mmCIF file of C-alpha atoms in Angstrom:
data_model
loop_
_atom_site.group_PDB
_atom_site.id
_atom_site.type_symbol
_atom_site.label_atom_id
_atom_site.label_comp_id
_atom_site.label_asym_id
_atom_site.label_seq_id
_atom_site.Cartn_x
_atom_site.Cartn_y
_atom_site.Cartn_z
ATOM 1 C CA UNK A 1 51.277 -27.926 -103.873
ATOM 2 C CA UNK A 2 48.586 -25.155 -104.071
ATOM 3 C CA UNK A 3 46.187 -26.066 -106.320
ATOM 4 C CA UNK A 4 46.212 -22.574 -107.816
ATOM 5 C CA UNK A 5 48.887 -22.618 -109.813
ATOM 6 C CA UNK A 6 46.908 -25.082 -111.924
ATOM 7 C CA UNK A 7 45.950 -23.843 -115.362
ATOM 8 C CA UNK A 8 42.690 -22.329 -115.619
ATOM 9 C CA UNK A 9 41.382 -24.673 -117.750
ATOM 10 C CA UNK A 10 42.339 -27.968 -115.617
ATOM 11 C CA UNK A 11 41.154 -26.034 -112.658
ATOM 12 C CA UNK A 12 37.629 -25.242 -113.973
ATOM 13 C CA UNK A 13 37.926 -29.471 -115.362
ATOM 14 C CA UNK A 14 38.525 -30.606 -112.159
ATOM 15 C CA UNK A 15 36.225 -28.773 -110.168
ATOM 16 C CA UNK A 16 33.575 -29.801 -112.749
ATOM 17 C CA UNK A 17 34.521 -33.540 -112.437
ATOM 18 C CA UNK A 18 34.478 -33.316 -108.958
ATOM 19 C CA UNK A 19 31.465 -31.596 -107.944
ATOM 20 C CA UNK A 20 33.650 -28.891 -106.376
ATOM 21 C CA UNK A 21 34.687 -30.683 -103.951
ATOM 22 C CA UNK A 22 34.928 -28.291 -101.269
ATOM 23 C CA UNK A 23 31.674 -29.009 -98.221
ATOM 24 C CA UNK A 24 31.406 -24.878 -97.900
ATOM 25 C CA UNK A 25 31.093 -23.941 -100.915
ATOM 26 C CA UNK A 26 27.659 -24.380 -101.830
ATOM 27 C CA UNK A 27 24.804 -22.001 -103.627
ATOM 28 C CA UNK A 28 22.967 -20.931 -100.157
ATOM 29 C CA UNK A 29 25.015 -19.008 -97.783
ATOM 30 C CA UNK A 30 22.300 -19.152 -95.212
ATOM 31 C CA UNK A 31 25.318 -20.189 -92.505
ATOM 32 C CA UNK A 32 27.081 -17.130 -92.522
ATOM 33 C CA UNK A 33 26.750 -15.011 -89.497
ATOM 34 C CA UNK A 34 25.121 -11.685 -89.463
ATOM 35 C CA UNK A 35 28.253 -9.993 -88.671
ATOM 36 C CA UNK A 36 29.986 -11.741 -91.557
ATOM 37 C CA UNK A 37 32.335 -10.117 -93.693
ATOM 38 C CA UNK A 38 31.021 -10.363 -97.487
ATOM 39 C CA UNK A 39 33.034 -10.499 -99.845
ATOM 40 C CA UNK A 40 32.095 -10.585 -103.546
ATOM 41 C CA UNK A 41 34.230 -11.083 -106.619
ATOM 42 C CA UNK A 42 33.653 -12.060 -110.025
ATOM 43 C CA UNK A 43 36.292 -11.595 -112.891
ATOM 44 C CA UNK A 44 37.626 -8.339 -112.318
ATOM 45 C CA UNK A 45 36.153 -7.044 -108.742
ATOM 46 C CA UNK A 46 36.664 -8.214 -105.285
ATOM 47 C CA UNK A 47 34.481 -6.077 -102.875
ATOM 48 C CA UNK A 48 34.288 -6.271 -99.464
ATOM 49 C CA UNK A 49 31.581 -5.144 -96.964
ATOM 50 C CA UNK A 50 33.340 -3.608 -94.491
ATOM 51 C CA UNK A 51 37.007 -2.476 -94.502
ATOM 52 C CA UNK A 52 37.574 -2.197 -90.377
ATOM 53 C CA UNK A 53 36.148 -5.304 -88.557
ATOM 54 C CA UNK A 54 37.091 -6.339 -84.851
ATOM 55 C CA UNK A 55 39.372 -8.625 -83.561
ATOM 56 C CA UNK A 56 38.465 -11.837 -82.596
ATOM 57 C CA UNK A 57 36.893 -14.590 -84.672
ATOM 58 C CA UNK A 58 36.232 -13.135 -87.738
ATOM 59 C CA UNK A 59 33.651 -14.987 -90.411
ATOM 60 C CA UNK A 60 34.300 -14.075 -94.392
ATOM 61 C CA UNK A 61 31.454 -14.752 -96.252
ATOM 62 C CA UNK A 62 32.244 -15.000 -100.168
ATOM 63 C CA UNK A 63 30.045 -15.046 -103.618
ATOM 64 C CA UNK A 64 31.858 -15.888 -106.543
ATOM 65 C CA UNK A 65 29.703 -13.658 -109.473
ATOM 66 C CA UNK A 66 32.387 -13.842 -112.072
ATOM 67 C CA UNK A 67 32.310 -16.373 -114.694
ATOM 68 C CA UNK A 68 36.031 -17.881 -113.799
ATOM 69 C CA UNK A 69 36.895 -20.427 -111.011
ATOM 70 C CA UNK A 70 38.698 -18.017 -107.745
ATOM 71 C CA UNK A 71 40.338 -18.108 -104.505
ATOM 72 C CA UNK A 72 39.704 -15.703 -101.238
ATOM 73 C CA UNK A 73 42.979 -14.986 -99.271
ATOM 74 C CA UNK A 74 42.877 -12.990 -95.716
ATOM 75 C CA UNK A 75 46.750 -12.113 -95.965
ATOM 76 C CA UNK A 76 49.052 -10.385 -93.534
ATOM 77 C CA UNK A 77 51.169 -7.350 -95.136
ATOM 78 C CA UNK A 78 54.024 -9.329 -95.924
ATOM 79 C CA UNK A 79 51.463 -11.870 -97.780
ATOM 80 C CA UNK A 80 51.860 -14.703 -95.259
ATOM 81 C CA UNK A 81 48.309 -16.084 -95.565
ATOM 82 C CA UNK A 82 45.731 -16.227 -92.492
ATOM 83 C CA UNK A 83 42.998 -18.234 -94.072
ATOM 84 C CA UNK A 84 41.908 -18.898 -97.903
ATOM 85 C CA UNK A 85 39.534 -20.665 -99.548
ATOM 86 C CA UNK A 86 40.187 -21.916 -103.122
ATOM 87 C CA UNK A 87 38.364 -23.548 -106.248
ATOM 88 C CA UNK A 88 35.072 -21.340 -105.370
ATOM 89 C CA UNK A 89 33.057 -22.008 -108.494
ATOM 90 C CA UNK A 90 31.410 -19.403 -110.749
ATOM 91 C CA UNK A 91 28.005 -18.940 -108.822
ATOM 92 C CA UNK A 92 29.086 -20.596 -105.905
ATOM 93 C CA UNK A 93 29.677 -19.709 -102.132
ATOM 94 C CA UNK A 94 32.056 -20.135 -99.320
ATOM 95 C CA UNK A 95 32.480 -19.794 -95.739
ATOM 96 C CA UNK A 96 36.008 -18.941 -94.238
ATOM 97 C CA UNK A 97 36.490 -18.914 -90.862
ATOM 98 C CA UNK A 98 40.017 -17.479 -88.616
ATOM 99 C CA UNK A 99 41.179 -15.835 -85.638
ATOM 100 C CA UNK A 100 42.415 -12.697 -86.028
ATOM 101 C CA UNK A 101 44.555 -10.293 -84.262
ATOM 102 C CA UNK A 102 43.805 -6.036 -84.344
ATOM 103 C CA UNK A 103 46.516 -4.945 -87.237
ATOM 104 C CA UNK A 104 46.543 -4.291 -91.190
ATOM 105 C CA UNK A 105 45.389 -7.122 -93.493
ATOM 106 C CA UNK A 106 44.757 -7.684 -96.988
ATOM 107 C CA UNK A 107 41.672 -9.514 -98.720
ATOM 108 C CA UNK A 108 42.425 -10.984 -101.549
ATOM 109 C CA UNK A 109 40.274 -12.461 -104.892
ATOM 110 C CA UNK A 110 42.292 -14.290 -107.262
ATOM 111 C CA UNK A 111 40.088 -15.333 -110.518
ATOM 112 C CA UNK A 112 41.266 -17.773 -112.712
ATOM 113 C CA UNK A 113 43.737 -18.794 -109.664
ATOM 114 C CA UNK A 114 46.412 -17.295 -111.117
ATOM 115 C CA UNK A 115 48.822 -14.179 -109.906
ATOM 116 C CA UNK A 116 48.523 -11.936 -106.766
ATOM 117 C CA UNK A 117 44.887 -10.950 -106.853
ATOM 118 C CA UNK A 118 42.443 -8.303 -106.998
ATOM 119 C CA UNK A 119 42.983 -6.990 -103.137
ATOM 120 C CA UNK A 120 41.349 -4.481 -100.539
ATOM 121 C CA UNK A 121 43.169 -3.726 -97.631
ATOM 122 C CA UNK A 122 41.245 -4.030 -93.900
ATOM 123 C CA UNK A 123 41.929 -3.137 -90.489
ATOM 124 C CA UNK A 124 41.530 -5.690 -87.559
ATOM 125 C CA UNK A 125 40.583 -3.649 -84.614
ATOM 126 C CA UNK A 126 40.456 -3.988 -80.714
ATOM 127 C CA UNK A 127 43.258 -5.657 -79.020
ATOM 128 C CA UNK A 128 44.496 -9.537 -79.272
ATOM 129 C CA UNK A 129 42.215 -12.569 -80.057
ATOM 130 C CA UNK A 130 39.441 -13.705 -78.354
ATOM 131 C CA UNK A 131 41.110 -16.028 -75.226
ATOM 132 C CA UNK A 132 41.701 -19.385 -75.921
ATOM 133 C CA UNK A 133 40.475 -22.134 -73.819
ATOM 134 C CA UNK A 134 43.263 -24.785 -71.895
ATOM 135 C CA UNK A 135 42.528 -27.739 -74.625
ATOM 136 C CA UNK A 136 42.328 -25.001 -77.427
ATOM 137 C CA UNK A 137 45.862 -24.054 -76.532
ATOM 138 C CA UNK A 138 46.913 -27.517 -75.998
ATOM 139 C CA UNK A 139 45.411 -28.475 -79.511
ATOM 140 C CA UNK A 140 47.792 -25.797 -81.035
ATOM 141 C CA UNK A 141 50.859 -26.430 -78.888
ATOM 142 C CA UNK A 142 50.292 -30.124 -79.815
ATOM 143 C CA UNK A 143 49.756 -29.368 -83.789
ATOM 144 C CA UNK A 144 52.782 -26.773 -83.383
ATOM 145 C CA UNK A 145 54.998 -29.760 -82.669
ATOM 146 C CA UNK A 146 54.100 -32.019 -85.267
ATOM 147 C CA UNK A 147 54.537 -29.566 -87.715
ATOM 148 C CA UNK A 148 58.163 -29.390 -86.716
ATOM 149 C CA UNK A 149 58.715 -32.713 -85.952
ATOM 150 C CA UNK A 150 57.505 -33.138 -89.469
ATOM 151 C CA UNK A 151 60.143 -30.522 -90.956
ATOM 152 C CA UNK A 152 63.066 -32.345 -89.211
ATOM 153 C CA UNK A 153 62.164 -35.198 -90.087
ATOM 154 C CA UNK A 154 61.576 -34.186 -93.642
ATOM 155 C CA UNK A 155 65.371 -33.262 -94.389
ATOM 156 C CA UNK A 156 67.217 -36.528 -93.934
ATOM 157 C CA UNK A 157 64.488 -37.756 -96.495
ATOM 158 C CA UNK A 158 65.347 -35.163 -99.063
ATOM 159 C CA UNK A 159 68.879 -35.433 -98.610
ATOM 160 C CA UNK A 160 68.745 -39.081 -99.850
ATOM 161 C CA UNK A 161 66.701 -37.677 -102.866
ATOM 162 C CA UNK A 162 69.009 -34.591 -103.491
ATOM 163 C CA UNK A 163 72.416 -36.704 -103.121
ATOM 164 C CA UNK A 164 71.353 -39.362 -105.686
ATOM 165 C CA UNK A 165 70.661 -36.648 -108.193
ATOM 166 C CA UNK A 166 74.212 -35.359 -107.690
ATOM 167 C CA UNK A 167 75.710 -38.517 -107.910
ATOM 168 C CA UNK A 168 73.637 -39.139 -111.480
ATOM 169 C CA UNK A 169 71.863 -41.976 -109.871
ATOM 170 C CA UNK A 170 68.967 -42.165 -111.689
ATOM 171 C CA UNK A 171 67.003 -45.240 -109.896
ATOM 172 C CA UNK A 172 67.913 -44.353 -106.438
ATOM 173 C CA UNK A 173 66.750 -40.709 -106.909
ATOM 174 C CA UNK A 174 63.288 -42.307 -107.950
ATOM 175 C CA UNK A 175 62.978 -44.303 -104.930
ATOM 176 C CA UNK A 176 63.730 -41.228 -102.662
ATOM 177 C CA UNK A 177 61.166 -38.978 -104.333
ATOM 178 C CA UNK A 178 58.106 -39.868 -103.195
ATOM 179 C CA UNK A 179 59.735 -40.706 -99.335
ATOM 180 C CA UNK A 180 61.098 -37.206 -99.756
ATOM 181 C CA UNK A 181 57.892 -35.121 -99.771
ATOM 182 C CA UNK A 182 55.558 -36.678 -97.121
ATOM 183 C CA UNK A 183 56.518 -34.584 -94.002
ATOM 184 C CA UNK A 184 55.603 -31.338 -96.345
ATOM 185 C CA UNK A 185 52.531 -32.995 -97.759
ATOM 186 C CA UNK A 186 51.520 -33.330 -94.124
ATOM 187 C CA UNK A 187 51.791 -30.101 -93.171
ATOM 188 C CA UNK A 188 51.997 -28.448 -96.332
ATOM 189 C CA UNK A 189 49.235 -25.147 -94.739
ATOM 190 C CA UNK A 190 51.836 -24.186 -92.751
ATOM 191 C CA UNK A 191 54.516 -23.830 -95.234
ATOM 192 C CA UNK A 192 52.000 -22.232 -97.656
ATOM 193 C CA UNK A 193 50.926 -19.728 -95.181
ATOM 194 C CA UNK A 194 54.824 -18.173 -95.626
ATOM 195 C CA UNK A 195 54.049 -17.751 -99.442
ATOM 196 C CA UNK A 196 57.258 -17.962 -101.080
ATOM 197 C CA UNK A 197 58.496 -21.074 -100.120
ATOM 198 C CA UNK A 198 55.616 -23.201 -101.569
ATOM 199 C CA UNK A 199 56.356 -21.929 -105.294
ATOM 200 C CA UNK A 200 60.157 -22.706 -104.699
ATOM 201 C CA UNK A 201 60.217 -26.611 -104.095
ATOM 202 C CA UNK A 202 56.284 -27.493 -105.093
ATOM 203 C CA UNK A 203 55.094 -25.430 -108.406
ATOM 204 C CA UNK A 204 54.587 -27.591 -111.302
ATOM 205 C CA UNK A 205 55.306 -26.324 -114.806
ATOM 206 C CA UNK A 206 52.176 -25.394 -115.396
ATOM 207 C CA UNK A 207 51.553 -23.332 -112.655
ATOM 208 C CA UNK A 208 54.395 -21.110 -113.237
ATOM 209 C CA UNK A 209 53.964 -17.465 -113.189
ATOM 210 C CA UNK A 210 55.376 -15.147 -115.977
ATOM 211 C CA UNK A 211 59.314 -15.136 -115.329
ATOM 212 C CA UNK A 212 59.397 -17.488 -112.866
ATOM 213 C CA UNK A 213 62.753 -20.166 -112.559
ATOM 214 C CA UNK A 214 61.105 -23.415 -112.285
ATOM 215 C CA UNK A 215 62.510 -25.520 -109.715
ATOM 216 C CA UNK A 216 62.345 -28.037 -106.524
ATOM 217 C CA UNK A 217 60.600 -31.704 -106.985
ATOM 218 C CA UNK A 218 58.427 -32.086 -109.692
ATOM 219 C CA UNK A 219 61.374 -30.129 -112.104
ATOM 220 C CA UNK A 220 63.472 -33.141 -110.834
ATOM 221 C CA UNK A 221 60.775 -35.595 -111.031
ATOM 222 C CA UNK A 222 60.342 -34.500 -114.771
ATOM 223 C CA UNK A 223 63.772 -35.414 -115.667
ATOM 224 C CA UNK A 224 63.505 -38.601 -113.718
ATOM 225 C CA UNK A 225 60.273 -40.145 -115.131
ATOM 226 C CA UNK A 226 59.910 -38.392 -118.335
ATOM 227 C CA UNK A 227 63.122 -36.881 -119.739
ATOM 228 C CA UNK A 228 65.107 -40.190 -118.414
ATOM 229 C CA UNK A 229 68.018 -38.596 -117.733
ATOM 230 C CA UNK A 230 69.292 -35.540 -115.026
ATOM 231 C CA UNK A 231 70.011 -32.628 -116.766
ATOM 232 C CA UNK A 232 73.505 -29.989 -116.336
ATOM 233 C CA UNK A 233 71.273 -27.903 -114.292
ATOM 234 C CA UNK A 234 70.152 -30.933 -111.791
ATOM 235 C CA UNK A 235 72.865 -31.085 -109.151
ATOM 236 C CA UNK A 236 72.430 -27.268 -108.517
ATOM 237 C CA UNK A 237 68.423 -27.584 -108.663
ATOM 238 C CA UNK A 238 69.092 -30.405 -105.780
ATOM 239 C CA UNK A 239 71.227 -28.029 -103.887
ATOM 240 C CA UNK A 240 68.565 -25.131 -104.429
ATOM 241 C CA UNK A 241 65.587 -28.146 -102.837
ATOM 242 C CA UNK A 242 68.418 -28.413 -99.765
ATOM 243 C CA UNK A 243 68.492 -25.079 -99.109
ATOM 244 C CA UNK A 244 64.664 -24.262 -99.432
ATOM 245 C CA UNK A 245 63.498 -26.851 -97.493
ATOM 246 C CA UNK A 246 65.865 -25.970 -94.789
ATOM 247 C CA UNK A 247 64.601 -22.181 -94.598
ATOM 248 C CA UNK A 248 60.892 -24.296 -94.245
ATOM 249 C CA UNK A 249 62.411 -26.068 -91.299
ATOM 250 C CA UNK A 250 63.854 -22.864 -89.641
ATOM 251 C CA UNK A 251 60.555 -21.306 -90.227
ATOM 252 C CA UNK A 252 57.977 -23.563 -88.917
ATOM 253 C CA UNK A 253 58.370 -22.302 -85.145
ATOM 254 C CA UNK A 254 57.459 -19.017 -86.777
ATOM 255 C CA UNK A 255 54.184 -19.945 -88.145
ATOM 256 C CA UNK A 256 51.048 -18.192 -87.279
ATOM 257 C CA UNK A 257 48.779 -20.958 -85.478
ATOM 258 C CA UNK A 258 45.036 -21.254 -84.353
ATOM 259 C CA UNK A 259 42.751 -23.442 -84.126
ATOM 260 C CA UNK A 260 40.774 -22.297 -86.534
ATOM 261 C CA UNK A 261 43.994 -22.153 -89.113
ATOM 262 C CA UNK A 262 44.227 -25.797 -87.790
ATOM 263 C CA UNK A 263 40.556 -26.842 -89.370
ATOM 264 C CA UNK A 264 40.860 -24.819 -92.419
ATOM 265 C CA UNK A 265 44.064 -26.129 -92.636
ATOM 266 C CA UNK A 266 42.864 -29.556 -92.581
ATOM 267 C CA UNK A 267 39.990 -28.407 -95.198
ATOM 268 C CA UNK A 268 42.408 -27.210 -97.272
ATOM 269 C CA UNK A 269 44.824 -30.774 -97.561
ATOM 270 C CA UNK A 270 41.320 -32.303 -98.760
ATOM 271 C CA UNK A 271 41.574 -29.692 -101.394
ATOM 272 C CA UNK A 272 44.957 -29.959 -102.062
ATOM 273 C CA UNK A 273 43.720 -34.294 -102.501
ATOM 274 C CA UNK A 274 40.973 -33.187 -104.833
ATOM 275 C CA UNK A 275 42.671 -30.696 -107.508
ATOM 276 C CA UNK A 276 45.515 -32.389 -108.067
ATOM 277 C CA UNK A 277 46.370 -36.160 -106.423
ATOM 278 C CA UNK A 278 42.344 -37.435 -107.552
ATOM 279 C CA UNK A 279 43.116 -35.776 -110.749
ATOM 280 C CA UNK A 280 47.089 -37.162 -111.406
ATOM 281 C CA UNK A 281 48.088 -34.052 -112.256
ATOM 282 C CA UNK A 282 50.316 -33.679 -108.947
ATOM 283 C CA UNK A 283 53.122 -36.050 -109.575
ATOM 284 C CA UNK A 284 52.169 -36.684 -113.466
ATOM 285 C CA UNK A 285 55.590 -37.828 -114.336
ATOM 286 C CA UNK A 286 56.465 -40.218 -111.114
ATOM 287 C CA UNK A 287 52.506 -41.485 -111.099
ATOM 288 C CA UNK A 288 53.298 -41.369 -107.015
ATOM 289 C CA UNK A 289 50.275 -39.126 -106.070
ATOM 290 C CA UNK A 290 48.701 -41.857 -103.660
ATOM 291 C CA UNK A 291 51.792 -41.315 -101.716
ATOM 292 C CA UNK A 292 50.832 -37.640 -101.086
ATOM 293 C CA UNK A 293 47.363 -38.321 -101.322
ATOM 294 C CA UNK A 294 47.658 -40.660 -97.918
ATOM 295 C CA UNK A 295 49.793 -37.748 -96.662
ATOM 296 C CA UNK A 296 47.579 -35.103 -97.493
ATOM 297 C CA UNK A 297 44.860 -36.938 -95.496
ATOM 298 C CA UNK A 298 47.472 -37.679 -92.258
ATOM 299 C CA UNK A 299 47.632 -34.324 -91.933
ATOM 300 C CA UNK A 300 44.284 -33.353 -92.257
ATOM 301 C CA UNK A 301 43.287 -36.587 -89.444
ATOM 302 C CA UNK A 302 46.191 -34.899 -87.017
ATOM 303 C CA UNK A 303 44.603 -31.644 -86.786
ATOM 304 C CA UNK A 304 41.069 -33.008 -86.393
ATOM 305 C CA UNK A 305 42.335 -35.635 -83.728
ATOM 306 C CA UNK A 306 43.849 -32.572 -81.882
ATOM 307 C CA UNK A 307 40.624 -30.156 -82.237
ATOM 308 C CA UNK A 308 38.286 -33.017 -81.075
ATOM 309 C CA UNK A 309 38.220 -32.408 -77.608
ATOM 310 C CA UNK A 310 37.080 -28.920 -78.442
ATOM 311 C CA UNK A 311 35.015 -30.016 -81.115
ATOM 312 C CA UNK A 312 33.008 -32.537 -79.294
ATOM 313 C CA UNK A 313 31.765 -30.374 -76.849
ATOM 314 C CA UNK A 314 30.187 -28.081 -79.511
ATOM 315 C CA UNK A 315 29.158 -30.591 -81.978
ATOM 316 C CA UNK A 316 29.244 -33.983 -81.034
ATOM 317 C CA UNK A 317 27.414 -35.275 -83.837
ATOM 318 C CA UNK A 318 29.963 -33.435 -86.265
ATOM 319 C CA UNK A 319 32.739 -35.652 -84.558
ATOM 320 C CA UNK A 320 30.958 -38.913 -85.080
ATOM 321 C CA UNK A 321 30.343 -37.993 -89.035
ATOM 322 C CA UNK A 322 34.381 -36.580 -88.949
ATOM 323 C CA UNK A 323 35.647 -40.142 -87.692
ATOM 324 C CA UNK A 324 33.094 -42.374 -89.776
ATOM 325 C CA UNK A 325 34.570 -41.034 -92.811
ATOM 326 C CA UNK A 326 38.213 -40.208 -92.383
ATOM 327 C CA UNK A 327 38.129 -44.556 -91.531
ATOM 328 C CA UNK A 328 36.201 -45.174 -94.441
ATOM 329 C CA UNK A 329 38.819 -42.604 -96.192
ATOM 330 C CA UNK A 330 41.797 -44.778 -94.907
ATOM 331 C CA UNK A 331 40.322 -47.889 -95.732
ATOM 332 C CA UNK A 332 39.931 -47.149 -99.550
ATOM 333 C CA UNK A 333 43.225 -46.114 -99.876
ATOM 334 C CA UNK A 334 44.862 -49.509 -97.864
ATOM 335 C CA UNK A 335 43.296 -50.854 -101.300
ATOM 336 C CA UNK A 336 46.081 -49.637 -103.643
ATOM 337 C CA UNK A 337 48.916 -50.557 -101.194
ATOM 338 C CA UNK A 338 51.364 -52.104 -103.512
ATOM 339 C CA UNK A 339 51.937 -55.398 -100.861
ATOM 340 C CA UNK A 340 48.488 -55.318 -99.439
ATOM 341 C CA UNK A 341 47.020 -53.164 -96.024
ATOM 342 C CA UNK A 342 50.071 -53.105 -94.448
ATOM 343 C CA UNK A 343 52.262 -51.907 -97.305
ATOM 344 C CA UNK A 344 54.293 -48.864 -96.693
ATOM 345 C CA UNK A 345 53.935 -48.674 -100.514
ATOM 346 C CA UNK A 346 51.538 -47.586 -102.942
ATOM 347 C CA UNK A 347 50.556 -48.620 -106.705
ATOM 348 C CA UNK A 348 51.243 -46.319 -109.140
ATOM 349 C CA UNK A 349 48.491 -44.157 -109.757
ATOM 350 C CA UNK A 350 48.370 -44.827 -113.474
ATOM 351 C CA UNK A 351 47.235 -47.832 -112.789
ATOM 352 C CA UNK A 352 44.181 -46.712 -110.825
ATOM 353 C CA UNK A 353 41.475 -46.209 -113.794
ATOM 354 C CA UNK A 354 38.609 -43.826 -114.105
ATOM 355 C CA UNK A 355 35.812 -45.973 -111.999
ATOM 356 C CA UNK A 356 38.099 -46.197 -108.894
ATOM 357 C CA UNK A 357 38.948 -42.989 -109.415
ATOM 358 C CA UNK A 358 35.579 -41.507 -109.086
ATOM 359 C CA UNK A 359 35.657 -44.375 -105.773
ATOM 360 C CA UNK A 360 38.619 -42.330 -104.424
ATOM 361 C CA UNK A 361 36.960 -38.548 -105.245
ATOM 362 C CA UNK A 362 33.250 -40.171 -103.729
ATOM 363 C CA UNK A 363 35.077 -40.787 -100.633
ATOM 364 C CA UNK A 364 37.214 -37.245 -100.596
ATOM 365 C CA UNK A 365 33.459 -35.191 -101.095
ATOM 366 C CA UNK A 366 32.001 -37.425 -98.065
ATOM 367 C CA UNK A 367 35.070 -36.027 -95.726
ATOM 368 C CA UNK A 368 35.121 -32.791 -97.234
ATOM 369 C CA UNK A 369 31.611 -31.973 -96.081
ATOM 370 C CA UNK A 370 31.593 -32.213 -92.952
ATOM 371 C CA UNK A 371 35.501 -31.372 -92.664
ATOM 372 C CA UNK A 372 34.696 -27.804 -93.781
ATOM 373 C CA UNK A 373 32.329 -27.661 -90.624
ATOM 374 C CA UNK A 374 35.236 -28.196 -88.497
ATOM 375 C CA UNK A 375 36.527 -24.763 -88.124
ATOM 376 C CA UNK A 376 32.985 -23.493 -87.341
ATOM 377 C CA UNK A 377 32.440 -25.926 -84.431
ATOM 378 C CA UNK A 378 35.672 -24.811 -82.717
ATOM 379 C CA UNK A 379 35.259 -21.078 -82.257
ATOM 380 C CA UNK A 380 31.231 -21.803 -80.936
#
């Protein structure tokens, strides 16, 4: 789940407690390019430097001047999302990085992380992308795949979930849950990048906008783990979860990919680990977040493994640092296997307590450094 559609306050909480975690988003913006794009917003603004830009690999550089937490989107017209950056601190910086076609675009500033933005439209000119290299392609063909396989492989899993809730079997629903969601916590960029799909099966009830029908897993985890017993509504919200997740499957082929989408991508799963699995605020009622915490970071690991052959050429030293810590990453979480290393299962996370906690966020800011370098080293 986006961690935008946490409430302000818990998003301004956990960035505090966790030192922003987010490796471009820093006080210097020294990095950017000359030919950057800046973009500055603050509580009721989002300006932009230049409104027609060419094609190609295009560099947004962003300063957060408002006094509330925000998010940068480069959108397409239909709001399917390019690149973003999120939790960008009051005062803070960021660095977003994506390949871009010539065509109509919208930037987007969303303080407080909440609704559709301050935006300012731009124009991509020029014709297509700069060219692609034979391992860039491969990387994407390669990452392309997985994201499907993932989606197919996903359905069967929910379909265990969603038939237990129609058959009012409370225990075997719980065991399917967690199962359920790892193919979409391993690729959940790409089914973010459609925008409406996210909110239907991931939004927690927090994170719901004004008007909005709350439903997919963490509705059904609620009356699971916390209510204790499915509700009239539940066999319907199941069949609604089928449904939704099966337009996700049909769409994945359809999903804008790059390399650099790849590495923010991968950027943005640490994210996704540091607002809301570090914080237990993901799965709150099921306590499963190490489940899609572990996910989170499979995902991220697939699209670096893919991008290192182009990465290694431009920053070899960035590679070593990338594979040091995504190990030392891996082999914190083995810790809270529920039968040891090779446990397919994990502890519940409300049994994880504040000190190992701040272990697990310790080793999420040493990845997310150098991860949010990733993106940069593949377009040099």
């Amino acid at each position: 789940m986006r961690p935008a559609r946490l409430s302000v306050v818990s998003a301004i909480a956990a960035v505090a407690a966790l030192t922003a975690v987010t490796g471009c988003t820093e006080k210097s913006d020294s990095k950017a390019a000359a030919g950057a794009v800046r973009v500055t917003a603050d509580d009721t603004s989002c300006d932009v430097s230049k409104k027609e830009f060419p094609s190609g690999h295009v560099e947004l550089a962003v300063e957060n001047k408002g006094s509330k937490v925000t998010e940068v989107y480069l959108l397409f017209p239909d709001d399917r999302i390019v690149t973003e950056r999120e939790n960008i601190g009051p005062g803070t910086k960021a660095t977003l990085t994506a390949e871009v076609k010539s065509g109509s675009y919208e930037i987007a500033c969303k303080p407080g992380m909440k609704g559709d933005g301050i935006r300012q439209k731009v124009t991509v000119t020029g014709g297509t992308a700069a060219a692609r290299s034979p391992e860039k392609d491969a990387a994407v063909a390669a990452y392309r795949k997985y994201a499907q396989e993932q989606a197919d492989a996903t359905l069967p899993k929910v379909k265990v979930f969603t038939d237990a809730v129609r058959a009012g079997d409370i225990e075997g629903a719980k065991k399917a849950y967690a199962p359920s969601r790892v193919g979409w916590e391993r690729t959940e960029p790409v089914a973010e990048s459609f925008g409406d799909i996210d909110p239907l099966v991931d939004t927690r009830a927090d994170g719901l906008e004004k008007g909005q029908k709350w439903t997919g897993w963490h509705r059904l985890e609620k009356e699971l783990w916390q209510d204790k017993k499915l509700s009239p509504d539940a066999p319907g919200l199941a069949d609604e979860l089928d449904k939704d997740l099966a337009d996700w499957q049909k769409r994945v082929g359809t999903a804008v990919i790059t390399p650099t989408s790849m590495a923010n991508g991968a950027k943005e799963l640490l994210d996704e680990v540091a607002a809301g699995k570090i914080t237990g605020e993901e799965d709150r009622y099921s306590h499963t977040d190490l489940v899609d915490f572990k996910a989170n970071v499979e995902g991220a690991q697939q699209s670096y493994e893919l991008l290192k052959p182009v990465a290694v050429k431009n920053d070899a030293a960035l590679v070593t640092e990338l594979g040091k810590q995504f190990a030392a990453l891996n082999t914190l979480l083995d810790k809270y296997r529920a039968g040891g290393a090779g446990s397919g299962e994990f502890v519940s996370y409300d049994t994880v307590r504040e000190p190992q906690r701040k272990e697990l966020s310790d080793a999420v800011n040493a990845l997310a450094e150098p991860l949010s370098r990733l993106a940069a080293a593949v377009v040099k």
